[in-house]
Coordinates of C-alpha atoms and ligand atoms in Angstrom, one line a residue:
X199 CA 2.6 39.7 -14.8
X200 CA 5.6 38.1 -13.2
X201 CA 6.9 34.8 -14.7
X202 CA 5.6 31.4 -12.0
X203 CA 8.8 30.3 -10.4
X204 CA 9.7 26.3 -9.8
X205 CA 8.3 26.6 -6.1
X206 CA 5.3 27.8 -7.5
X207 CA 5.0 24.6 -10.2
X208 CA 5.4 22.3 -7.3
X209 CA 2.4 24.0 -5.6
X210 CA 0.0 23.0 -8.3
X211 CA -0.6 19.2 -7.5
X212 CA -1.4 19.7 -4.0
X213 CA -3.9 22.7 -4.7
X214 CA -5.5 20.7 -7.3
X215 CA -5.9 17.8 -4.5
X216 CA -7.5 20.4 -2.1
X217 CA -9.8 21.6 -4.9
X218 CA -10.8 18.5 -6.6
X219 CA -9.9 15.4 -3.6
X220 CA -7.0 12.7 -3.9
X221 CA -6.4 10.7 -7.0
X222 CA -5.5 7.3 -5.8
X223 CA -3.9 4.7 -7.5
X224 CA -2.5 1.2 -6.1
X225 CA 0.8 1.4 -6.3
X226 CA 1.5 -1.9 -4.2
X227 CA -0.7 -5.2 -3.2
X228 CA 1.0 -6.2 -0.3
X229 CA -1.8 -9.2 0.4
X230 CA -5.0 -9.9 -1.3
X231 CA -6.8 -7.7 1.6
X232 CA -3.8 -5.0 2.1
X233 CA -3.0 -2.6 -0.9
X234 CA -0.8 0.8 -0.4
X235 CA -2.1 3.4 -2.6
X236 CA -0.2 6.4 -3.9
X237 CA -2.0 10.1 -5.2
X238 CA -1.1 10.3 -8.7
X239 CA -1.3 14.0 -8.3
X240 CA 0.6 14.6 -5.2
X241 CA 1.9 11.6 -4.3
X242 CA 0.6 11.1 -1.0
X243 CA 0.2 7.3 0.3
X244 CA -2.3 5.5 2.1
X245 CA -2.5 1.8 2.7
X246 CA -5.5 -0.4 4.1
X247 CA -5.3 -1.3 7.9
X248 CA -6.2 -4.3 10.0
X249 CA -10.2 -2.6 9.7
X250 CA -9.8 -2.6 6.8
X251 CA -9.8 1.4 6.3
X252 CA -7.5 3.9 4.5
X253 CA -5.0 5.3 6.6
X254 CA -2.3 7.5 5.7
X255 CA 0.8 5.1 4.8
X256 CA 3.6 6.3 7.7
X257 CA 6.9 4.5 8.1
X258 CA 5.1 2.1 10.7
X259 CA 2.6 1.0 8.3
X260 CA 5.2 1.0 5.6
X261 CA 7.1 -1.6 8.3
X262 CA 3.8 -3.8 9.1
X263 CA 3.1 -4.1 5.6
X264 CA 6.8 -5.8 4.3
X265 CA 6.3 -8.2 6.8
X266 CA 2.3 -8.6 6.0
X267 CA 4.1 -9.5 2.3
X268 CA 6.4 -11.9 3.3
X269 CA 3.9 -13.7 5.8
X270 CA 1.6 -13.4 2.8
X271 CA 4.2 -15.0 0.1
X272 CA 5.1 -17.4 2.3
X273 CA 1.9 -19.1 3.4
X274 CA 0.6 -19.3 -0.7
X275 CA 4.6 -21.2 -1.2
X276 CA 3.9 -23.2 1.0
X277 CA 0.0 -23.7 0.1
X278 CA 1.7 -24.7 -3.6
X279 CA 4.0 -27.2 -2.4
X280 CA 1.4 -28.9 -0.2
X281 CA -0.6 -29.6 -3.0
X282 CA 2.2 -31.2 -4.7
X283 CA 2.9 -33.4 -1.5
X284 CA -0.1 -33.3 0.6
X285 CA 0.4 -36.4 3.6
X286 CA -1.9 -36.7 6.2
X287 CA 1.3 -36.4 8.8
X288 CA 1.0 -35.5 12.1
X289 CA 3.1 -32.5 12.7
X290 CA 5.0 -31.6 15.4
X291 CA 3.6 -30.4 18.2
Ligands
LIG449 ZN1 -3.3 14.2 -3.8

């Protein structure tokens, strides 16, 4: 029986993923709606989309969702400092 090489190692993961389906774990909340989720297994990524689905995370999604997180971070700031100072003032138009 011949010794299983490196290459053949690295095979594993993704076999046992065709077998036995992805193992998905969040490995990023980028909003309260919008997580990106990585296979712990074979460390393919998906992330919600605007339906609200799993897609497969590609370097688009990857883009919409670092801005999702700074829209995201940005809104609850300023939510937390309007509490603090909430005036009735009309704002600018
Ligand atoms: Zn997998």
């Amino acid at each position: 029986m011949m010794r299983p090489s490196t290459n053949k190692l690295a095979l594993i993961p993704k076999m046992y993923c065709h077998f036995f389906g992805h193992d998905y774990v969040v490995s990023k909340k980028v909003t309260s709606h919008v997580k990106e989720y990585t296979c712990k297994h074979c460390k393919h990524e998906l992330t919600t989309n605007s339906n609200g689905k799993l897609t497969e995370l590609t370097p688009k999604f990857r883009e919409i969702n670092a801005l999702l997180e700074r829209i995201y971070n940005s809104k609850s700031e300023r939510l937390k400092s309007k509490t603090i100072s909430s005036l009735p003032i009309y704002e600018q138009v």
